[in-house]
Coordinates of C-alpha atoms in Angstrom, one line a residue:
X28 CA -6.8 12.5 9.3
X29 CA -3.6 12.3 6.8
X30 CA -0.4 11.3 8.7
X31 CA 2.7 11.6 6.6
X32 CA 6.5 11.2 6.8
X33 CA 8.6 13.9 4.5
X34 CA 12.3 14.1 4.3
X35 CA 15.7 12.2 3.0
X36 CA 15.5 8.5 3.0
X37 CA 16.2 6.8 6.6
X38 CA 15.8 10.4 7.9
X39 CA 12.2 11.1 7.4
X40 CA 10.3 13.3 10.1
X41 CA 6.6 12.7 10.9
X42 CA 3.7 15.4 9.9
X43 CA 0.3 15.9 8.6
X44 CA -1.6 16.8 6.0
X45 CA -4.1 20.0 7.1
X46 CA -7.0 21.1 5.7
X47 CA -5.5 23.4 2.9
X48 CA -3.2 20.9 1.7
X49 CA 0.0 22.1 3.4
X50 CA 2.7 19.3 5.6
X51 CA 2.8 20.3 9.3
X52 CA 5.5 19.0 11.4
X53 CA 4.7 16.6 14.3
X54 CA 8.2 16.5 15.3
X55 CA 7.6 18.1 19.0
X56 CA 4.8 15.6 19.6
X57 CA 5.9 12.5 18.0
X58 CA 9.0 10.6 17.0
X59 CA 7.9 9.0 13.8
X60 CA 4.4 7.7 12.4
X61 CA 4.9 4.2 13.5
X62 CA 4.7 1.5 16.3
X63 CA 2.4 2.8 19.4
X64 CA 1.4 6.4 17.6
X65 CA -0.7 4.3 15.4
X66 CA -2.8 3.3 18.5
X67 CA -6.0 4.7 18.5
X68 CA -5.4 6.5 22.1
X69 CA -2.2 8.3 19.9
X70 CA -4.0 8.9 17.0
X71 CA -6.8 10.2 18.8
X72 CA -4.0 12.8 20.7
X73 CA -3.0 13.9 17.4
X74 CA -6.3 14.5 16.2
X75 CA -6.9 17.0 18.8
X76 CA -4.2 18.6 18.0
X77 CA -4.7 22.2 16.3
X78 CA -3.2 22.2 12.9
X79 CA -3.3 25.6 12.0
X80 CA -0.2 25.6 15.0
X81 CA 1.8 23.2 14.0
X82 CA 4.9 24.4 12.1
X83 CA 4.4 24.4 8.4
X84 CA 6.9 22.8 6.0
X85 CA 8.0 25.0 3.2
X86 CA 8.9 23.6 -0.2
X87 CA 8.3 20.3 -1.2
X88 CA 9.9 18.1 0.5
X89 CA 10.3 14.3 -0.4
X90 CA 7.6 12.4 0.7
X91 CA 8.8 8.9 2.2
X92 CA 6.4 5.5 3.2
X93 CA 3.7 7.0 5.3
X94 CA 4.1 4.2 8.1
X95 CA 7.7 3.6 9.6
X96 CA 9.2 0.8 11.0
X97 CA 6.6 -1.8 9.4
X98 CA 7.8 -5.7 11.0
X99 CA 5.3 -7.5 8.4
X100 CA 4.5 -6.4 4.7
X101 CA 1.9 -8.8 4.4
X102 CA 0.0 -9.3 0.3
X103 CA -3.1 -11.3 -0.3
X104 CA -3.5 -12.5 -3.8
X105 CA -5.9 -13.1 -6.2
X106 CA -8.2 -11.0 -4.1
X107 CA -10.2 -9.7 -6.8
X108 CA -12.9 -11.4 -8.8
X109 CA -12.4 -9.2 -12.0
X110 CA -8.8 -9.6 -11.7
X111 CA -8.6 -13.6 -11.1
X112 CA -10.8 -13.5 -14.3
X113 CA -8.2 -12.2 -16.1
X114 CA -5.2 -14.0 -15.3
X115 CA -7.3 -17.3 -16.1
X116 CA -7.0 -18.0 -12.3
X117 CA -10.0 -19.6 -10.0
X118 CA -11.2 -17.5 -6.9
X119 CA -9.4 -19.0 -4.3
X120 CA -11.7 -20.5 -1.2
X121 CA -9.4 -18.6 1.5
X122 CA -6.6 -15.9 1.3
X123 CA -3.4 -16.6 -0.6
X124 CA -1.0 -15.2 1.4
X125 CA 2.7 -14.2 0.7
X126 CA 5.4 -11.5 2.3
X127 CA 6.6 -8.8 0.5
X128 CA 10.4 -7.7 2.0
X129 CA 10.4 -4.8 4.1
X130 CA 13.0 -4.0 2.3
X131 CA 11.0 -2.9 -0.3
X132 CA 9.3 -0.1 0.9
X133 CA 9.6 2.9 -0.4
X134 CA 8.3 6.7 -1.0
X135 CA 5.3 6.9 -2.9
X136 CA 7.1 9.1 -5.8
X137 CA 10.4 7.7 -5.3
X138 CA 12.0 5.7 -8.6
X139 CA 11.3 2.1 -9.4
X140 CA 14.3 -0.5 -10.1
X141 CA 13.9 -2.6 -12.6
X142 CA 15.7 -6.0 -11.4
X143 CA 18.8 -7.2 -13.2
X144 CA 17.7 -10.3 -15.3
X145 CA 14.1 -9.0 -15.6
X146 CA 12.1 -8.5 -18.6
X147 CA 8.9 -9.1 -17.2
X148 CA 8.2 -6.1 -14.1
X149 CA 4.9 -5.2 -13.7
X150 CA 2.2 -3.3 -11.4
X151 CA -0.4 -3.6 -9.2
X152 CA -2.6 -0.8 -7.4
X153 CA -3.4 -1.9 -4.2
X154 CA -5.5 -0.7 -0.7
X155 CA -3.0 -0.8 1.8
X156 CA -4.7 -1.6 5.5
X157 CA -2.4 -0.5 8.6
X158 CA -2.2 -2.0 11.8
X159 CA -3.5 0.4 14.8
X160 CA -3.2 -2.0 17.8
X161 CA -1.8 -5.8 18.3
X162 CA -4.4 -8.4 16.6
X163 CA -4.4 -12.0 17.8
X164 CA -6.9 -13.9 17.5
X165 CA -9.7 -11.0 16.7
X166 CA -13.2 -11.9 15.4
X167 CA -14.4 -9.9 12.3
X168 CA -16.4 -8.2 14.5
X169 CA -13.9 -6.7 16.4
X170 CA -11.4 -6.2 13.1
X171 CA -11.5 -2.6 12.1
X172 CA -10.7 -1.8 16.3
X173 CA -7.4 -3.0 15.2
X174 CA -7.0 -0.9 12.2
X175 CA -5.1 2.2 12.2
X176 CA -5.9 3.8 8.6
X177 CA -5.4 2.9 4.8
X178 CA -2.8 3.9 1.9
X179 CA -1.9 3.4 -1.6
X180 CA 0.4 0.5 -2.4
X181 CA 2.2 -0.4 -5.9
X182 CA 2.6 -3.7 -5.3
X183 CA 5.6 -4.2 -7.8
X184 CA 6.2 -7.4 -9.4
X185 CA 8.4 -9.5 -11.5
X186 CA 6.2 -12.1 -12.9
X187 CA 9.1 -14.3 -14.5
X188 CA 10.7 -14.6 -11.1
X189 CA 7.4 -14.9 -9.4
X190 CA 6.0 -18.0 -11.6
X191 CA 8.7 -19.2 -13.5
X192 CA 11.4 -19.5 -11.2
X193 CA 10.2 -21.7 -8.7
X194 CA 8.8 -22.1 -5.3
X195 CA 6.3 -19.0 -3.5
X196 CA 5.7 -15.6 -4.8
X197 CA 8.1 -13.8 -2.3
X198 CA 11.5 -13.4 -4.8
X199 CA 9.1 -11.9 -7.6
X200 CA 7.6 -9.5 -4.9
X201 CA 10.6 -8.2 -3.2
X202 CA 13.3 -6.5 -5.1
X203 CA 14.1 -3.1 -3.8
X204 CA 11.4 -0.1 -4.3
X205 CA 8.6 -2.6 -5.1
X206 CA 6.7 -1.4 -2.3
X207 CA 5.8 2.5 -2.9
X208 CA 3.4 3.1 0.2
X209 CA 1.9 6.5 0.8
X210 CA 1.4 9.1 0.3
X211 CA -0.3 9.5 3.2
X212 CA -1.6 7.1 6.4
X213 CA -5.8 8.1 6.2
X214 CA -7.3 7.3 9.4
X215 CA -10.4 5.1 9.3
X216 CA -12.8 7.7 10.5
X217 CA -12.0 9.1 6.8
X218 CA -12.9 6.4 5.1
X219 CA -16.1 5.0 6.3
X220 CA -16.3 2.1 3.7
X221 CA -13.4 0.9 2.4
X222 CA -14.9 -1.4 -0.2
X223 CA -16.2 1.5 -2.0
X224 CA -13.0 2.9 -3.4
X225 CA -12.7 3.9 -6.9
X226 CA -8.6 3.0 -7.9
X227 CA -6.4 3.9 -11.0
X228 CA -3.0 2.8 -12.5
X229 CA -1.7 4.5 -15.6
X230 CA 1.7 4.1 -17.3
X231 CA 2.6 6.6 -19.7
X232 CA -0.7 8.4 -19.5
X233 CA -2.5 5.0 -20.5
X234 CA -4.7 4.2 -18.1
X235 CA -4.9 0.4 -17.5
X236 CA -6.5 -0.4 -14.4
X237 CA -9.8 1.7 -13.9
X238 CA -11.1 -0.8 -10.7
X239 CA -12.8 -0.1 -7.5
X240 CA -12.3 -2.0 -4.2
X241 CA -15.9 -3.4 -4.9
X242 CA -15.2 -5.7 -6.3
X243 CA -12.8 -7.4 -3.6
X244 CA -13.3 -11.1 -2.7
X245 CA -12.1 -10.6 1.2
X246 CA -12.6 -7.9 2.6
X247 CA -10.5 -6.1 4.9
X248 CA -12.4 -7.3 8.0
X249 CA -12.2 -10.9 7.0
X250 CA -8.6 -10.3 6.4
X251 CA -7.7 -8.4 9.6
X252 CA -9.2 -11.6 11.8
X253 CA -8.0 -14.2 9.1
X254 CA -4.3 -13.5 9.4
X255 CA -4.5 -12.6 13.3
X256 CA -5.2 -16.5 13.4
X257 CA -1.6 -17.1 11.8
X258 CA 0.3 -14.8 13.2
X259 CA -0.1 -11.2 15.4
X260 CA -0.7 -8.3 13.9
X261 CA 1.6 -5.3 15.1
X262 CA 1.3 -1.7 15.4
X263 CA 3.0 -0.3 11.9
X264 CA 2.3 -4.0 9.8
X265 CA 0.7 -3.4 6.2
X266 CA -1.6 -5.7 4.4
X267 CA -1.9 -5.0 1.0
X268 CA -5.1 -6.2 0.0
X269 CA -5.0 -7.3 -4.0
X270 CA -5.5 -5.5 -7.6
X271 CA -8.6 -5.1 -9.8
X272 CA -8.0 -6.1 -13.4
X273 CA -5.6 -4.2 -16.0
X274 CA -2.0 -5.8 -14.8
X275 CA 0.4 -5.9 -17.9
X276 CA 0.1 -9.7 -17.2
X277 CA -3.4 -9.5 -18.4
X278 CA -2.9 -7.5 -21.3
X279 CA -3.0 -9.6 -25.0
X280 CA -0.1 -9.3 -25.8
X281 CA 0.9 -8.8 -22.5
X282 CA 2.9 -5.3 -21.4
X283 CA 5.7 -4.9 -18.8
X284 CA 7.8 -2.3 -17.7
X285 CA 10.7 -0.5 -19.2
X286 CA 13.2 1.8 -18.2
X287 CA 11.6 5.3 -18.5
X288 CA 8.3 4.5 -18.1
X289 CA 6.3 6.7 -15.7
X290 CA 3.7 5.1 -13.4
X291 CA 1.0 6.9 -11.9
X292 CA -1.9 5.0 -9.7
X293 CA -4.2 6.6 -7.0
X294 CA -6.9 5.5 -4.9
X295 CA -10.0 7.7 -4.0
X296 CA -9.8 9.6 -0.8
X297 CA -6.2 8.2 0.1
X298 CA -4.2 10.7 -2.3
X299 CA -1.3 9.4 -5.5
X300 CA 1.5 8.2 -6.5
X301 CA 3.9 8.5 -9.3
X302 CA 6.9 7.0 -9.8
X303 CA 9.6 7.0 -12.7
X304 CA 10.7 3.6 -13.8
X305 CA 15.1 3.0 -13.8
X306 CA 16.6 0.4 -14.5
X307 CA 18.5 -1.3 -11.4

């Protein structure tokens, strides 16, 4: 099942994508794709609906972030063997955790703003994991029972803010529009193996990232279990699980985003994003 949110920013409605690629409205069944709606029992009720009987949404509405009400946007750093190598970093002995402000979350095709004073804004295609049931001190064996599904994330990053301005990475990761999310929340039953998904990102038609989740260091069950030792994970929380090689920082010489650029990116089975880069 592919769940989504459509409409103007702050006024998105819940929907699903039917087998023919049409948006169907879920407003008569749920208020939003958020919170308890992501619980396994709620998802089962939505899956049991006859999609063809739901109102079809006409035209091409804006697609919002596929999850609403996210309270925690948790990111994992240097979580791909080949990305760690391109940055000259060693693979960390435990997952590197940092937070991205939830105010960075935006729709998958909304414009990305380069912050004022930025000269090193970069891209990162990532697999997003959306929590569906509260997880606290869960085992790896039980971890996937707490996952609602997956989505595409562009972990947009300002490298100078991240690494050259002291402190932790958060300030380089949290600018408004730095978290395009979606287009769909794809439930786990449609993605039997999240560790074997092709992923890619292009800027102005040039493919920079062309990787796979197969090179992920710490995999999804481990990440959910690991994070749940340090904080409870709530329905709607997002874990952005790291990026494969090909980021702008890793080019020789480095390449960074500028106003007018177009980013397109996607993950196998999870859809695609397209963002126009503008000056903030």
